[in-house]
Coordinates of N, CA and C in Angstrom, one line a residue:
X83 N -7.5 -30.4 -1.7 CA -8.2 -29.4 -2.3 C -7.6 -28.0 -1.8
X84 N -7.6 -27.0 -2.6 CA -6.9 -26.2 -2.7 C -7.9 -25.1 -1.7
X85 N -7.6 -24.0 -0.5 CA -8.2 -23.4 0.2 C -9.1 -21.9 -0.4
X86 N -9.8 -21.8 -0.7 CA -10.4 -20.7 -1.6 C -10.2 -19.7 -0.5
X87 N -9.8 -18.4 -1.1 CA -9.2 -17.3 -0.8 C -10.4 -15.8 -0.9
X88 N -10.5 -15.5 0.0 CA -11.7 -14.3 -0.1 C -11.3 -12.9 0.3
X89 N -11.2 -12.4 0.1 CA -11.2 -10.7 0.2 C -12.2 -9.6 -0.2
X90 N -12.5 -8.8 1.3 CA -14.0 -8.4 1.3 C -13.4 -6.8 1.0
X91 N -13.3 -5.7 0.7 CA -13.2 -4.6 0.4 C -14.1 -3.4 0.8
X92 N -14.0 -2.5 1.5 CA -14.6 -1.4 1.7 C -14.0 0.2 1.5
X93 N -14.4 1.4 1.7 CA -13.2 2.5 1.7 C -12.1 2.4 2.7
X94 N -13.3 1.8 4.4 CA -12.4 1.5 5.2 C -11.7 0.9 5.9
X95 N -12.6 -0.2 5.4 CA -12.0 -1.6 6.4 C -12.9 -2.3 7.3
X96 N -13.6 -1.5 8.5 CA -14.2 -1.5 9.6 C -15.6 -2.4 9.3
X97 N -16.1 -2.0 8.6 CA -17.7 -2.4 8.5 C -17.4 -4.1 7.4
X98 N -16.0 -4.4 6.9 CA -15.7 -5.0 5.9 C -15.2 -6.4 6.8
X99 N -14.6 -5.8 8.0 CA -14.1 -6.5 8.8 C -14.9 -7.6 9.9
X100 N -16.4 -6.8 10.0 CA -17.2 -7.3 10.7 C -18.0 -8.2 9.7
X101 N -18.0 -8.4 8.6 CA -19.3 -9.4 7.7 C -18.3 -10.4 7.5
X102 N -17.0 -9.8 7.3 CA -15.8 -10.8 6.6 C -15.9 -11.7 8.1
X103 N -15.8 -11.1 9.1 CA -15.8 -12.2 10.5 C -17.1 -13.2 10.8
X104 N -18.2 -12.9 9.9 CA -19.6 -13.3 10.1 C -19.4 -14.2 9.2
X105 N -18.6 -14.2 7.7 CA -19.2 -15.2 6.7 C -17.9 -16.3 7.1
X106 N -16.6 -16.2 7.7 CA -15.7 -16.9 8.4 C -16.4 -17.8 8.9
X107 N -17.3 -17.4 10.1 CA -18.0 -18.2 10.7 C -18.9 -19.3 10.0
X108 N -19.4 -18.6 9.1 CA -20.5 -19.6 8.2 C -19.3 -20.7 7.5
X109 N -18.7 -20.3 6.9 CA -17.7 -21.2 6.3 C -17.2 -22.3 7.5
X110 N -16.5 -21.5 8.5 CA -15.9 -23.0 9.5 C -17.0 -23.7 10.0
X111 N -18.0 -23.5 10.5 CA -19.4 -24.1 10.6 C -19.8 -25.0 9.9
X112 N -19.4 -24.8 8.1 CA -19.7 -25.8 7.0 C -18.1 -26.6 6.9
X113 N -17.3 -26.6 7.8 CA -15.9 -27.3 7.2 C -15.3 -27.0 6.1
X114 N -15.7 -26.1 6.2 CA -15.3 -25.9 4.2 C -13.8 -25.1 4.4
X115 N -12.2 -25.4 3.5 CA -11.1 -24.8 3.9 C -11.4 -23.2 2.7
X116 N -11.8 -22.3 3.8 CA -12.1 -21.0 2.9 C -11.4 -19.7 4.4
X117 N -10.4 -19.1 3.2 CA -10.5 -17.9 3.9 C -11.1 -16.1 3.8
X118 N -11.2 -15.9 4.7 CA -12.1 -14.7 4.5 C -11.6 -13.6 5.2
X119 N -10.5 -12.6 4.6 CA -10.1 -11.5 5.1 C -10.9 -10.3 4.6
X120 N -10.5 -9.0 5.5 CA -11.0 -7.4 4.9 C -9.9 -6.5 5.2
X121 N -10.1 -5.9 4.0 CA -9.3 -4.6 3.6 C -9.8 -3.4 4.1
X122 N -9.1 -2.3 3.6 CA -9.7 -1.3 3.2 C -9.3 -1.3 1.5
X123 N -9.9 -0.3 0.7 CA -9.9 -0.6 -0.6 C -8.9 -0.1 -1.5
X124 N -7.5 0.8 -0.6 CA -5.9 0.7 -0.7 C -5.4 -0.1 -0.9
X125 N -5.6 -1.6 -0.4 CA -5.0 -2.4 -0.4 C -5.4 -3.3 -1.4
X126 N -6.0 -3.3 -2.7 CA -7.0 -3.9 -3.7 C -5.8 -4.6 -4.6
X127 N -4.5 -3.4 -4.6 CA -3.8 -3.7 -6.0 C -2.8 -5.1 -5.0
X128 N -2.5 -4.6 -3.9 CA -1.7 -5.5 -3.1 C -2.2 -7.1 -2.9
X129 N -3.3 -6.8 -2.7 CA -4.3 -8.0 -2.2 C -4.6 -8.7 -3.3
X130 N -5.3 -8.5 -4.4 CA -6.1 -8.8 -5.5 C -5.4 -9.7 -6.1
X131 N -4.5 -9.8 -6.7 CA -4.2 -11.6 -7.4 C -3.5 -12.4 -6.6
X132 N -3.6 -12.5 -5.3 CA -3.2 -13.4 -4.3 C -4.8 -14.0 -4.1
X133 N -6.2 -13.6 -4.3 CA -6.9 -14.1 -3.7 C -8.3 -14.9 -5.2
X134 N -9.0 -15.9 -4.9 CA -9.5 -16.2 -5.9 C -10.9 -15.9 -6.0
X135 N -10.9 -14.7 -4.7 CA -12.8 -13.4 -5.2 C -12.5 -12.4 -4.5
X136 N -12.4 -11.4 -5.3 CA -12.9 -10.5 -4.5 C -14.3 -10.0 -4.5
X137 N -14.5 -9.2 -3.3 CA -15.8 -9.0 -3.0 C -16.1 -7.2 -2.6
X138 N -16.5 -6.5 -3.2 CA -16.6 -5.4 -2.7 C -17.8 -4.6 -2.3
X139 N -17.4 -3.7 -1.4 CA -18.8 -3.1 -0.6 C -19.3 -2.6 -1.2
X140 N -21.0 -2.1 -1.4 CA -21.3 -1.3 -2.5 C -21.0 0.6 -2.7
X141 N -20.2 0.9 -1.2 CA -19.8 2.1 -1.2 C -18.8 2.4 -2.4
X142 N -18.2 1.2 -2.8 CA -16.9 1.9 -3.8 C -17.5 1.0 -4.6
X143 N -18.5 0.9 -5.3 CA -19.4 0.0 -6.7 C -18.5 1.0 -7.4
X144 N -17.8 2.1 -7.5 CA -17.5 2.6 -8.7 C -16.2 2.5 -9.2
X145 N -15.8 1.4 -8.3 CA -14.3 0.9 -8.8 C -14.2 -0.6 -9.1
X146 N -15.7 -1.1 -9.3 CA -16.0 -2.5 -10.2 C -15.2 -2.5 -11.4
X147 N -15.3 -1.5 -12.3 CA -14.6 -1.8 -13.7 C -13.5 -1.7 -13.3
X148 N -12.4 -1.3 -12.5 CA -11.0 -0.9 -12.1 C -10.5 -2.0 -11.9
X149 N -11.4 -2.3 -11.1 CA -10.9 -3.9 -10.3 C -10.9 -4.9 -10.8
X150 N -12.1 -5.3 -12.0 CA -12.3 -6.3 -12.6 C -10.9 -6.2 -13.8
X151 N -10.7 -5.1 -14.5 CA -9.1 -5.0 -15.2 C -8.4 -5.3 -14.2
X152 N -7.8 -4.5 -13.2 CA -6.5 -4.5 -12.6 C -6.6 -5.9 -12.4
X153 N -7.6 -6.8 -12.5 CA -7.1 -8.4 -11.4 C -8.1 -9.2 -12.4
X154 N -7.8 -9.7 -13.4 CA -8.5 -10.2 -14.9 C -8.3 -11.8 -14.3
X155 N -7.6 -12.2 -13.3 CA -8.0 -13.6 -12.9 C -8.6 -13.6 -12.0
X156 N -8.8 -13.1 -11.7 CA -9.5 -13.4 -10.1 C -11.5 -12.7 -10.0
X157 N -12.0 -13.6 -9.6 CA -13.6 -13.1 -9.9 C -14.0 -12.3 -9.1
X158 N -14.3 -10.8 -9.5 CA -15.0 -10.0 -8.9 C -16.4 -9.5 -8.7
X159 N -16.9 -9.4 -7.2 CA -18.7 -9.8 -7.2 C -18.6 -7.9 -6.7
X160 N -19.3 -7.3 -7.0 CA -20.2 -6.4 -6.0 C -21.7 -6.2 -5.2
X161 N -21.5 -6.4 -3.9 CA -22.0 -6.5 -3.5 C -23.6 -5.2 -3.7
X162 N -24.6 -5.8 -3.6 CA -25.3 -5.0 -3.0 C -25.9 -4.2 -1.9
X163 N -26.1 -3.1 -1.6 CA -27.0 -2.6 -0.4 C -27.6 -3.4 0.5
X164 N -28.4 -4.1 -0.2 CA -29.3 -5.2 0.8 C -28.3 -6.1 1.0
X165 N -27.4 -6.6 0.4 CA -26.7 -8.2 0.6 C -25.5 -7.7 1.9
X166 N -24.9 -6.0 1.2 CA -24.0 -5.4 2.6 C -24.6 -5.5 3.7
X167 N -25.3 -4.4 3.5 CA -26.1 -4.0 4.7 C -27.0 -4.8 5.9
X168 N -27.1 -6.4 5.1 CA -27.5 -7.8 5.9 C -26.8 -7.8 7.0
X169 N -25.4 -7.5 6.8 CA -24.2 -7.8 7.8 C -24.9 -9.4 8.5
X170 N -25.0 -10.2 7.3 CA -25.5 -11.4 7.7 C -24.4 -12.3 6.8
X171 N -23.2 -13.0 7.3 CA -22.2 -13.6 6.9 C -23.0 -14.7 6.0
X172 N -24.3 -15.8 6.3 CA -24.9 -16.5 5.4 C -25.3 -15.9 4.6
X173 N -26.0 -14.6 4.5 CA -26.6 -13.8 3.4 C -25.4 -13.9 2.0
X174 N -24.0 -13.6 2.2 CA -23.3 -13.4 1.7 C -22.2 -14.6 1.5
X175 N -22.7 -15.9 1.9 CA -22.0 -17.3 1.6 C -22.9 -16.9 0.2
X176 N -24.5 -17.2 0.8 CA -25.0 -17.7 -0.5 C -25.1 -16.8 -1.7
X177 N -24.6 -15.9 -1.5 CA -24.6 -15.0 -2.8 C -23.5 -15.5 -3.4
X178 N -22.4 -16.2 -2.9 CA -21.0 -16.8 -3.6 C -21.6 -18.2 -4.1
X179 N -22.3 -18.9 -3.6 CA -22.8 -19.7 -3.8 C -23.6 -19.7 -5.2
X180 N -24.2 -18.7 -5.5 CA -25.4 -18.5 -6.5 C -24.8 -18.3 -7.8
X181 N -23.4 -17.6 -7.4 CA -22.5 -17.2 -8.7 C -21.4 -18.5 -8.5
X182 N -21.6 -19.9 -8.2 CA -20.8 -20.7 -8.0 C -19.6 -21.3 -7.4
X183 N -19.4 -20.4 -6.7 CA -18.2 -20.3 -5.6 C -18.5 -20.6 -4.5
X184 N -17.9 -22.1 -4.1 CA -18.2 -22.8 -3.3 C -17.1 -23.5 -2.6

C-alpha cells in the first residue's frame, strides 16, 4: 500500500509544524504508513503535487481557490478556526477521515 502523503500549510510554518507533529502521532499510534509534514505557504507550489492532501491553515483560506488550480490532483481541505485552533492532531485525523482520507 502506497504511503499517503500530507502537507499542512500556514503563512509560517511554526504553528503548522506543531499540529502536523500532533496528527504524526495519531497516525503512528494507528499503524497507518502516513506522512505528515509543514510548510510555510512559499513552499505550496514546490510541495503540492508531490503530496496526496494538502491541508491549509485557515489564516491563508484566501489562497483555497489558488491552490485548488495550481495542484488539480491532489485534494485540498481548508481547515477551520475551531479544527486549527484544536491544535488537537486527532481533531484533524478525523476531519481527513470524514472527507475519506484514510
Amino acid at each position: 500500500m502506497k504511503q499517503l502523503k500530507i502537507a499542512i500549510f500556514c503563512s509560517g510554518g511554526f504553528s503548522t509544524s506543531l499540529i502536523g507533529a500532533k496528527m504524526q502521532k495519531v497516525y503512528d499510534a494507528e499503524k497507518k504508513d502516513v506522512k505528515v509534514d509543514a510548510y510555510d505557504f512559499g513552499m505550496v507550489d514546490e510541495v503540492g503535487d508531490d503530496v496526496d492532501v494538502i491541508l491549509l491553515a485557515p489564516q491563508i483560506g484566501w489562497a483555497f481557490d489558488q491552490t485548488k488550480e495550481g495542484h488539480p490532483n491532489t485534494k485540498v481541505i481548508l481547515l477551520t478556526m475551531q479544527q486549527f485552533g484544536s491544535m488537537d492532531g486527532q481533531v484533524l485525523v478525523d476531519v481527513l477521515k470524514e472527507k475519506g482520507i484514510d
